[in-house]
PDB file of C-alpha atoms in Angstrom:
ATOM      1  CA  MET B 977       9.126  23.407  -9.007  1.00  0.00           C
ATOM      2  CA  LYS B 978      12.417  22.847  -7.434  1.00  0.00           C
ATOM      3  CA  LEU B 979      13.525  25.529  -5.312  1.00  0.00           C
ATOM      4  CA  THR B 980      17.154  26.899  -5.588  1.00  0.00           C
ATOM      5  CA  GLY B 981      17.337  29.594  -3.389  1.00  0.00           C
ATOM      6  CA  TYR B 982      17.254  32.619  -5.255  1.00  0.00           C
ATOM      7  CA  GLU B 983      13.607  32.666  -6.133  1.00  0.00           C
ATOM      8  CA  ASP B 984      12.237  35.682  -5.166  1.00  0.00           C
ATOM      9  CA  LEU B 985      10.598  35.608  -1.395  1.00  0.00           C
ATOM     10  CA  CYS B 986       6.976  35.486  -2.620  1.00  0.00           C
ATOM     11  CA  VAL B 987       7.709  32.396  -4.512  1.00  0.00           C
ATOM     12  CA  GLN B 988       9.693  30.581  -1.986  1.00  0.00           C
ATOM     13  CA  ARG B 989       6.686  31.199  -0.149  1.00  0.00           C
ATOM     14  CA  THR B 990       3.856  29.907  -2.622  1.00  0.00           C
ATOM     15  CA  ILE B 991       5.872  26.775  -3.278  1.00  0.00           C
ATOM     16  CA  SER B 992       5.832  26.255   0.858  1.00  0.00           C
ATOM     17  CA  ASN B 993       2.683  26.524   1.224  1.00  0.00           C
ATOM     18  CA  ILE B 994       1.621  24.622  -1.741  1.00  0.00           C
ATOM     19  CA  TYR B 995       4.376  21.591  -0.202  1.00  0.00           C
ATOM     20  CA  LYS B 996       2.018  22.052   3.071  1.00  0.00           C
ATOM     21  CA  ALA B 997      -1.363  22.166   2.407  1.00  0.00           C
ATOM     22  CA  PHE B 998      -0.494  18.919  -0.296  1.00  0.00           C
ATOM     23  CA  GLU B 999       1.176  17.442   2.559  1.00  0.00           C
ATOM     24  CA  LYS B1000      -1.951  18.150   4.970  1.00  0.00           C
ATOM     25  CA  LEU B1001      -4.589  16.326   1.663  1.00  0.00           C
ATOM     26  CA  ILE B1002      -2.406  13.454   1.991  1.00  0.00           C
ATOM     27  CA  CYS B1003      -2.907  13.090   5.459  1.00  0.00           C
ATOM     28  CA  GLU B1004      -6.129  13.906   5.468  1.00  0.00           C
ATOM     29  CA  LYS B1005      -8.003  11.566   2.355  1.00  0.00           C
ATOM     30  CA  GLU B1006      -6.844   9.798  -0.535  1.00  0.00           C
ATOM     31  CA  TYR B1007      -4.665  10.894  -3.454  1.00  0.00           C
ATOM     32  CA  GLN B1008      -7.053  10.411  -5.870  1.00  0.00           C
ATOM     33  CA  LYS B1009      -9.881  12.412  -3.872  1.00  0.00           C
ATOM     34  CA  ILE B1010      -7.257  15.650  -3.857  1.00  0.00           C
ATOM     35  CA  THR B1011      -8.125  18.137  -6.336  1.00  0.00           C
ATOM     36  CA  VAL B1012      -6.069  21.150  -7.152  1.00  0.00           C
ATOM     37  CA  LYS B1013      -9.145  23.607  -6.173  1.00  0.00           C
ATOM     38  CA  GLU B1014      -9.364  22.405  -2.772  1.00  0.00           C
ATOM     39  CA  LEU B1015      -5.440  22.114  -2.673  1.00  0.00           C
ATOM     40  CA  SER B1016      -4.974  25.988  -3.788  1.00  0.00           C
ATOM     41  CA  GLU B1017      -7.641  26.952  -1.412  1.00  0.00           C
ATOM     42  CA  LEU B1018      -5.705  25.481   1.389  1.00  0.00           C
ATOM     43  CA  ALA B1019      -2.547  26.963   0.368  1.00  0.00           C
ATOM     44  CA  GLN B1020      -4.581  29.853  -0.105  1.00  0.00           C
ATOM     45  CA  ILE B1021      -3.305  30.543  -3.958  1.00  0.00           C
ATOM     46  CA  ASN B1022      -4.989  30.729  -7.147  1.00  0.00           C
ATOM     47  CA  LYS B1023      -5.590  27.169  -9.334  1.00  0.00           C
ATOM     48  CA  LYS B1024      -3.182  29.206 -11.967  1.00  0.00           C
ATOM     49  CA  THR B1025      -0.917  30.164  -9.554  1.00  0.00           C
ATOM     50  CA  PHE B1026      -0.541  26.691  -9.200  1.00  0.00           C
ATOM     51  CA  TYR B1027      -0.274  25.180 -12.945  1.00  0.00           C
ATOM     52  CA  ARG B1028       2.394  27.926 -13.068  1.00  0.00           C
ATOM     53  CA  TYR B1029       4.533  25.619 -11.025  1.00  0.00           C
ATOM     54  CA  TYR B1030       3.472  22.060 -11.718  1.00  0.00           C
ATOM     55  CA  PRO B1031       1.539  20.605 -14.756  1.00  0.00           C
ATOM     56  CA  THR B1032      -0.479  18.864 -12.616  1.00  0.00           C
ATOM     57  CA  LEU B1033      -0.703  16.937  -8.967  1.00  0.00           C
ATOM     58  CA  ASP B1034       1.337  13.916 -10.253  1.00  0.00           C
ATOM     59  CA  ASP B1035       4.332  16.716 -11.031  1.00  0.00           C
ATOM     60  CA  LEU B1036       4.156  18.020  -7.738  1.00  0.00           C
ATOM     61  CA  LEU B1037       4.043  14.134  -6.056  1.00  0.00           C
ATOM     62  CA  THR B1038       7.390  12.841  -8.091  1.00  0.00           C
ATOM     63  CA  GLU B1039       9.012  16.616  -7.447  1.00  0.00           C
ATOM     64  CA  MET B1040       8.012  15.750  -3.572  1.00  0.00           C
ATOM     65  CA  GLN B1041       9.179  12.286  -3.479  1.00  0.00           C
ATOM     66  CA  ALA B1042      12.703  12.962  -5.472  1.00  0.00           C
ATOM     67  CA  LYS B1043      13.321  15.597  -3.034  1.00  0.00           C
ATOM     68  CA  TYR B1044      12.921  12.648  -0.355  1.00  0.00           C
ATOM     69  CA  ALA B1045      15.266  10.833  -2.302  1.00  0.00           C
ATOM     70  CA  GLU B1046      17.818  13.869  -2.574  1.00  0.00           C
ATOM     71  CA  GLU B1047      18.006  14.760   1.082  1.00  0.00           C
ATOM     72  CA  TYR B1048      18.280  10.370   2.291  1.00  0.00           C
ATOM     73  CA  LEU B1049      21.267  10.399  -0.582  1.00  0.00           C
ATOM     74  CA  LYS B1050      22.788  13.123   1.251  1.00  0.00           C
ATOM     75  CA  GLU B1051      23.248  11.213   4.448  1.00  0.00           C
ATOM     76  CA  ILE B1052      24.310   8.016   2.953  1.00  0.00           C
ATOM     77  CA  LYS B1053      26.256   9.330   0.037  1.00  0.00           C
ATOM     78  CA  GLU B1054      29.655   8.401   1.564  1.00  0.00           C
ATOM     79  CA  TYR B1055      28.595   4.533   2.257  1.00  0.00           C
ATOM     80  CA  GLN B1056      29.840   1.863   0.363  1.00  0.00           C
ATOM     81  CA  TYR B1057      27.595  -1.658  -0.302  1.00  0.00           C
ATOM     82  CA  PRO B1058      27.842  -4.034   1.378  1.00  0.00           C
ATOM     83  CA  LYS B1059      29.931  -3.336   3.795  1.00  0.00           C
ATOM     84  CA  ASP B1060      28.070   0.069   5.458  1.00  0.00           C
ATOM     85  CA  LEU B1061      24.596  -2.334   5.150  1.00  0.00           C
ATOM     86  CA  ALA B1062      23.842  -1.717   8.944  1.00  0.00           C
ATOM     87  CA  LYS B1063      24.367   2.100   8.536  1.00  0.00           C
ATOM     88  CA  SER B1064      22.052   2.341   5.637  1.00  0.00           C
ATOM     89  CA  VAL B1065      19.618   0.257   7.471  1.00  0.00           C
ATOM     90  CA  ARG B1066      20.065   3.049  10.555  1.00  0.00           C
ATOM     91  CA  ALA B1067      20.021   5.502   7.769  1.00  0.00           C
ATOM     92  CA  PHE B1068      16.668   4.616   6.097  1.00  0.00           C
ATOM     93  CA  PHE B1069      14.419   4.324   9.536  1.00  0.00           C
ATOM     94  CA  THR B1070      15.832   7.076  11.117  1.00  0.00           C
ATOM     95  CA  TYR B1071      15.233   9.648   8.019  1.00  0.00           C
ATOM     96  CA  SER B1072      12.101   8.035   7.291  1.00  0.00           C
ATOM     97  CA  ALA B1073      10.775   8.033  11.001  1.00  0.00           C
ATOM     98  CA  ASP B1074      11.105  12.102  10.737  1.00  0.00           C
ATOM     99  CA  GLN B1075       9.629  12.654   7.891  1.00  0.00           C
ATOM    100  CA  GLY B1076       6.276  12.799   9.336  1.00  0.00           C
ATOM    101  CA  GLU B1077       2.716  11.428   8.611  1.00  0.00           C
ATOM    102  CA  ALA B1078       2.435  12.677   4.771  1.00  0.00           C
ATOM    103  CA  TYR B1079       5.779  10.368   4.091  1.00  0.00           C
ATOM    104  CA  ASP B1080       4.592   7.226   6.032  1.00  0.00           C
ATOM    105  CA  LYS B1081       1.258   7.450   4.292  1.00  0.00           C
ATOM    106  CA  ILE B1082       3.481   7.656   1.132  1.00  0.00           C
ATOM    107  CA  THR B1083       5.596   4.907   1.797  1.00  0.00           C
ATOM    108  CA  SER B1084       3.507   2.676   3.636  1.00  0.00           C
ATOM    109  CA  SER B1085       0.675   2.760   0.790  1.00  0.00           C
ATOM    110  CA  VAL B1086      -0.017  -0.225  -0.996  1.00  0.00           C
ATOM    111  CA  VAL B1087      -1.756   1.056  -4.018  1.00  0.00           C
ATOM    112  CA  GLY B1088      -2.617   3.908  -6.103  1.00  0.00           C
ATOM    113  CA  ASN B1089      -0.156   6.416  -7.454  1.00  0.00           C
ATOM    114  CA  TYR B1090       2.477   6.653  -4.321  1.00  0.00           C
ATOM    115  CA  VAL B1091       3.098   3.076  -5.159  1.00  0.00           C
ATOM    116  CA  GLY B1092       4.532   3.790  -8.841  1.00  0.00           C
ATOM    117  CA  ILE B1093       6.317   7.591  -7.586  1.00  0.00           C
ATOM    118  CA  ARG B1094       7.527   5.267  -4.185  1.00  0.00           C
ATOM    119  CA  GLN B1095       9.264   2.855  -6.586  1.00  0.00           C
ATOM    120  CA  GLN B1096      11.062   5.369  -8.845  1.00  0.00           C
ATOM    121  CA  MET B1097      12.392   6.768  -5.780  1.00  0.00           C
ATOM    122  CA  ILE B1098      13.746   3.748  -4.359  1.00  0.00           C
ATOM    123  CA  ASP B1099      15.059   2.666  -7.966  1.00  0.00           C
ATOM    124  CA  ASN B1100      17.450   5.797  -7.807  1.00  0.00           C
ATOM    125  CA  VAL B1101      18.421   5.219  -4.336  1.00  0.00           C
ATOM    126  CA  MET B1102      19.595   1.502  -4.714  1.00  0.00           C
ATOM    127  CA  ASN B1103      21.305   2.303  -7.928  1.00  0.00           C
ATOM    128  CA  SER B1104      22.800   5.145  -6.508  1.00  0.00           C
ATOM    129  CA  THR B1105      24.142   3.055  -3.663  1.00  0.00           C
ATOM    130  CA  TRP B1106      24.453  -0.646  -4.431  1.00  0.00           C
ATOM    131  CA  GLY B1107      25.474   0.523  -8.248  1.00  0.00           C
ATOM    132  CA  GLU B1108      28.601   2.062  -6.620  1.00  0.00           C
ATOM    133  CA  SER B1109      29.547  -1.615  -5.132  1.00  0.00           C
ATOM    134  CA  LYS B1110      32.052  -3.757  -6.776  1.00  0.00           C
ATOM    135  CA  LYS B1111      30.767  -6.976  -5.218  1.00  0.00           C
ATOM    136  CA  PHE B1112      27.112  -6.004  -6.527  1.00  0.00           C
ATOM    137  CA  ASN B1113      28.912  -5.298 -10.317  1.00  0.00           C
ATOM    138  CA  LEU B1114      30.347  -9.138 -10.703  1.00  0.00           C
ATOM    139  CA  MET B1115      26.681 -10.178 -10.338  1.00  0.00           C
ATOM    140  CA  THR B1116      24.539 -11.624 -12.558  1.00  0.00           C
ATOM    141  CA  ASP B1117      21.779  -8.845 -13.604  1.00  0.00           C
ATOM    142  CA  TRP B1118      19.210 -11.631 -12.339  1.00  0.00           C
ATOM    143  CA  GLN B1119      21.845 -11.873  -8.498  1.00  0.00           C
ATOM    144  CA  GLN B1120      21.223  -8.296  -9.027  1.00  0.00           C
ATOM    145  CA  ASN B1121      18.003  -7.813  -8.959  1.00  0.00           C
ATOM    146  CA  ALA B1122      17.074 -10.613  -6.330  1.00  0.00           C
ATOM    147  CA  LEU B1123      19.486  -8.597  -3.981  1.00  0.00           C
ATOM    148  CA  LEU B1124      17.990  -5.621  -4.327  1.00  0.00           C
ATOM    149  CA  ASN B1125      14.233  -6.759  -3.631  1.00  0.00           C
ATOM    150  CA  PHE B1126      15.145  -8.581  -0.712  1.00  0.00           C
ATOM    151  CA  VAL B1127      17.234  -5.239   0.515  1.00  0.00           C
ATOM    152  CA  GLU B1128      14.098  -3.243  -0.353  1.00  0.00           C
ATOM    153  CA  GLN B1129      11.358  -5.156   0.470  1.00  0.00           C
ATOM    154  CA  THR B1130      12.760  -5.850   3.568  1.00  0.00           C
ATOM    155  CA  GLY B1131      13.430  -2.529   4.800  1.00  0.00           C
ATOM    156  CA  LEU B1132      10.105  -1.143   3.259  1.00  0.00           C
ATOM    157  CA  ASN B1133       8.091  -3.950   4.474  1.00  0.00           C
ATOM    158  CA  VAL B1134       9.691  -3.649   8.304  1.00  0.00           C
ATOM    159  CA  TYR B1135       9.130   0.167   7.941  1.00  0.00           C
ATOM    160  CA  LYS B1136       5.275   0.003   6.816  1.00  0.00           C
ATOM    161  CA  GLN B1137       5.050  -3.200   9.638  1.00  0.00           C
ATOM    162  CA  TRP B1138       6.016  -0.216  11.994  1.00  0.00           C
ATOM    163  CA  VAL B1139       4.130   2.293  10.920  1.00  0.00           C
ATOM    164  CA  SER B1140       0.968   0.285  10.817  1.00  0.00           C
ATOM    165  CA  GLN B1141       1.280  -0.583  14.398  1.00  0.00           C
ATOM    166  CA  GLY B1142       1.549   3.190  15.913  1.00  0.00           C
ATOM    167  CA  LYS B1143       5.199   2.904  15.871  1.00  0.00           C
ATOM    168  CA  GLN B1144       4.755   1.574  19.591  1.00  0.00           C
ATOM    169  CA  GLU B1145       8.665  -0.565  19.327  1.00  0.00           C
ATOM    170  CA  PRO B1146      11.298   1.829  20.090  1.00  0.00           C
ATOM    171  CA  LEU B1147      12.901   2.594  17.109  1.00  0.00           C
ATOM    172  CA  GLU B1148      15.785   1.043  18.144  1.00  0.00           C
ATOM    173  CA  ASP B1149      14.622  -2.416  18.424  1.00  0.00           C
ATOM    174  CA  VAL B1150      13.406  -2.165  15.084  1.00  0.00           C
ATOM    175  CA  ILE B1151      16.608  -1.108  13.142  1.00  0.00           C
ATOM    176  CA  GLU B1152      18.078  -3.945  15.022  1.00  0.00           C
ATOM    177  CA  SER B1153      15.371  -6.358  13.548  1.00  0.00           C
ATOM    178  CA  ALA B1154      15.844  -4.963   9.785  1.00  0.00           C
ATOM    179  CA  THR B1155      19.405  -5.210   9.897  1.00  0.00           C
ATOM    180  CA  LEU B1156      19.444  -8.350  11.484  1.00  0.00           C
ATOM    181  CA  LEU B1157      17.253  -9.495   8.432  1.00  0.00           C
ATOM    182  CA  MET B1158      18.876  -7.541   5.671  1.00  0.00           C
ATOM    183  CA  GLN B1159      22.637  -7.952   6.675  1.00  0.00           C
ATOM    184  CA  GLY B1160      21.955 -11.822   7.470  1.00  0.00           C
ATOM    185  CA  GLY B1161      19.962 -12.364   4.457  1.00  0.00           C
ATOM    186  CA  VAL B1162      22.684 -10.029   2.367  1.00  0.00           C
ATOM    187  CA  ASN B1163      26.060 -11.841   3.612  1.00  0.00           C
ATOM    188  CA  ASN B1164      24.499 -15.487   3.395  1.00  0.00           C
ATOM    189  CA  PHE B1165      23.431 -14.454  -0.355  1.00  0.00           C
ATOM    190  CA  LEU B1166      27.258 -12.910  -1.508  1.00  0.00           C
ATOM    191  CA  LYS B1167      28.668 -16.412  -0.024  1.00  0.00           C
ATOM    192  CA  GLN B1168      26.752 -18.599  -2.471  1.00  0.00           C
ATOM    193  CA  ASN B1169      27.422 -16.348  -4.962  1.00  0.00           C
ATOM    194  CA  LYS B1170      31.050 -15.420  -5.723  1.00  0.00           C
TER     195      LYS B1170
END
């Protein structure tokens, strides 16, 4: 249930407890092994209360991902593509690094429910950003898909690598490497496809 801020304090607290419990469970086990019963117990609510707000765990996960996407899009809403690609890469990495272990697990997962829901979030972000670019909109569908796939996979794979290696590299070094890779690839692609 997306909060508007006008809900009763009890409702706000309940939703907050559901989120916190869900994030804790995501960090502790595989998504398929999380049950509404244990989430409800951890959130200190009964199962009926959970179902009042979410028909399924997938709905809660979808809402959580939508919240991540919405917050990230607020940070980059003024960017113009491809001109602000470097700013966008920096925003993605700093935003992602601030989200915590549950976000990292969802973002870095290669199988299961996280992948499909994460892809919906990525598609939303890419369409909301690159979809506004004049250069991008002059491309064929194939060129657009190739460019979006490159940007998406490069950023995501560099982030996954950083997470899987325990975030040992300084964030600034990771951002610089990802920016060089992405900016070089995008600039060369755009030159070839005028």
